[in-house]
Coordinates of C-alpha atoms in Angstrom, one line a residue:
X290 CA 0.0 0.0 0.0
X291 CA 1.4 3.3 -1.3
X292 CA 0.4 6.3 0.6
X293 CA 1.9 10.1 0.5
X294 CA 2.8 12.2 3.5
X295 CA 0.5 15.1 4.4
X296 CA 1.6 18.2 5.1
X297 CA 0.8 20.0 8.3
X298 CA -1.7 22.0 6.7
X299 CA -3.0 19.4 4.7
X300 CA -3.5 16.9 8.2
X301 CA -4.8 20.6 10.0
X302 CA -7.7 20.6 8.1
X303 CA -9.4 17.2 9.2
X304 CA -11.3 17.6 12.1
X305 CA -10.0 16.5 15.3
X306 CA -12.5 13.6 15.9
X307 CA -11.7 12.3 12.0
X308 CA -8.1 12.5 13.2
X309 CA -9.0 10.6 16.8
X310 CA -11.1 7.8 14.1
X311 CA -7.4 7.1 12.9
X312 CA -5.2 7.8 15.4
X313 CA -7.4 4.8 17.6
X314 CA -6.8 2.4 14.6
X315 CA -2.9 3.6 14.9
X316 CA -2.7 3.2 18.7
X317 CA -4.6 -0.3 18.5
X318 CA -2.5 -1.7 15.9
X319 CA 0.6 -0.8 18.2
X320 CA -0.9 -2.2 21.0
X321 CA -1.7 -5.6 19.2
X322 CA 2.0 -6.1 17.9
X323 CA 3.3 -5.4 21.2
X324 CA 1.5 -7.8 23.0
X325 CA 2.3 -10.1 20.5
X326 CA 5.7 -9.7 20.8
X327 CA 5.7 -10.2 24.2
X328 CA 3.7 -13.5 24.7
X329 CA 2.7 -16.1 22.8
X330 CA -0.9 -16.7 24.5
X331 CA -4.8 -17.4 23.3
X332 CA -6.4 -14.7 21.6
X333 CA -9.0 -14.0 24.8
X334 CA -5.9 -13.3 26.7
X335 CA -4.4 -11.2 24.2
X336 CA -7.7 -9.4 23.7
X337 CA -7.7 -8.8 27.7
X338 CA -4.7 -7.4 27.8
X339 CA -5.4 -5.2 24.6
X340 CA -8.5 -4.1 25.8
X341 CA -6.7 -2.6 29.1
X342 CA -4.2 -0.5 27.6
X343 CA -6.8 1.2 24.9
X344 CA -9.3 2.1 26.8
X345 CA -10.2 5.2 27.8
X346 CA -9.1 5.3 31.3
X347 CA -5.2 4.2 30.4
X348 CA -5.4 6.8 27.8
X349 CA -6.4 9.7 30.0
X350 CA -3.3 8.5 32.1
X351 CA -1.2 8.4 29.6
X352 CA -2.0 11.7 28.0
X353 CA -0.1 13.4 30.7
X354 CA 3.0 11.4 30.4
X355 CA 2.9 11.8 26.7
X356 CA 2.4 15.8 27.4
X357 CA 5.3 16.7 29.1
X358 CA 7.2 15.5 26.3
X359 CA 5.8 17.3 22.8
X360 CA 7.1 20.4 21.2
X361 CA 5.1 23.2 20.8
X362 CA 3.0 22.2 17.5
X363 CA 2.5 18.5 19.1
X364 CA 0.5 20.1 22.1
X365 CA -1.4 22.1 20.4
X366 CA -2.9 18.9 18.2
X367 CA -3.4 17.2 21.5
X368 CA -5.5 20.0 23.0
X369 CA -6.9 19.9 19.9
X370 CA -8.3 16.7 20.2
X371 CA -8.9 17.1 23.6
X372 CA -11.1 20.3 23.1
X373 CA -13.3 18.5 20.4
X374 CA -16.9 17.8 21.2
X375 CA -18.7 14.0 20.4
X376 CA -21.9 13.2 20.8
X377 CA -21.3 10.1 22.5
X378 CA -19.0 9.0 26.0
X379 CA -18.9 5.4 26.9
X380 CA -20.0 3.8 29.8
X381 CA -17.2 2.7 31.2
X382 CA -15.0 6.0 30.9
X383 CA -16.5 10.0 32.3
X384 CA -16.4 12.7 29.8
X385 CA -13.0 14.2 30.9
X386 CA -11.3 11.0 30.3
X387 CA -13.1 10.2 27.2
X388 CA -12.1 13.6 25.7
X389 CA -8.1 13.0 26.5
X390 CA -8.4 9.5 25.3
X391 CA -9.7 11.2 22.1
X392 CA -6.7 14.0 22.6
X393 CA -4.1 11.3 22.4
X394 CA -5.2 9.4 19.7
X395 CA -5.9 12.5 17.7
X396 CA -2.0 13.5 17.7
X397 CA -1.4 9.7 16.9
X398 CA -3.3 10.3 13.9
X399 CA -1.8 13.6 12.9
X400 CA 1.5 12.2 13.5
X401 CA 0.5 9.6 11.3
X402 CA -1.0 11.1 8.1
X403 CA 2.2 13.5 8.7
X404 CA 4.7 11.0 8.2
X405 CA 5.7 10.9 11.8
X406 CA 6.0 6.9 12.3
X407 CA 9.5 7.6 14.2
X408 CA 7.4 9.8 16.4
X409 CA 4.7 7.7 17.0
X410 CA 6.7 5.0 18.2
X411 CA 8.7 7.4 20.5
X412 CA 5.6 8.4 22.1
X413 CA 4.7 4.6 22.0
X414 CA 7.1 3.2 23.9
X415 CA 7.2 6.3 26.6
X416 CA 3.8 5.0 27.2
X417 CA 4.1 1.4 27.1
X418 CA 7.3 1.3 29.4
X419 CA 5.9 3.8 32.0
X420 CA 4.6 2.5 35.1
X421 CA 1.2 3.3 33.7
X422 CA 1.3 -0.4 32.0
X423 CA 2.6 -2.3 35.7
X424 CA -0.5 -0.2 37.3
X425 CA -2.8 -2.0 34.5
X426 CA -1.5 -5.8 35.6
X427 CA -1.5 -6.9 31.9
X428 CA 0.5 -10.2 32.5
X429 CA 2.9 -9.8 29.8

């Protein structure tokens, strides 16, 4: 599959929930492959574990880790996402988390129509080895 980098302004005018609708296939995709990495184990556990690390509480947690470390431009994506109203907020999550679950995978999406795979798995593996995964007991 061929696909062409965006430019900033090009990935600045998708809304921030259309960026959040890729940026969640992006994040879960990551979060598949490292689990699979890690342990060779039946698909229910692997879809236990998975589920843990995207949903919307983990990502509300890890949006601050992730925060501390953008640049300028980076933030303002995040806040972005952050700041953009949906209709709908799970059960299982409140509105504040649901909105910086949809922050973070927002700049995951930016970052990827942008080119920004090197980025994506910087920010990746900031979340993953951060003690925000040991507080989630995923068992890999």
């Amino acid at each position: 599959m061929s696909r062409e980098k965006l430019t900033e302004r090009e990935a600045n005018s998708y809304s921030p929930l259309t960026l959040a609708f890729l940026g969640d296939s992006v994040y879960d995709t990551l979060v598949r492959e490292y689990l699979l990495r890690r342990a060779n184990m039946p698909v229910a556990k692997l879809h236990s574990a998975k589920i843990r690390l995207v949903c919307a509480e983990f990502q509300s947690k890890a949006y601050d880790l992730v925060a501390e470390q953008l640049s300028e431009h980076e933030l303002a994506v995040l806040k972005r996402g952050r700041n953009a109203t949906g209709n709908t907020v799970p059960k299982h999550a409140d509105a504040a988390e649901y909105r910086r679950a949809t922050a973070l995978e927002c700049l995951f999406g930016y970052l990827y129509l942008t080119g920004g795979n090197e980025r994506i798995s910087e920010l990746f593996e900031l979340i993953i080895n951060s003690d925000l995964k040991e507080n989630e007991q995923i068992g890999v």
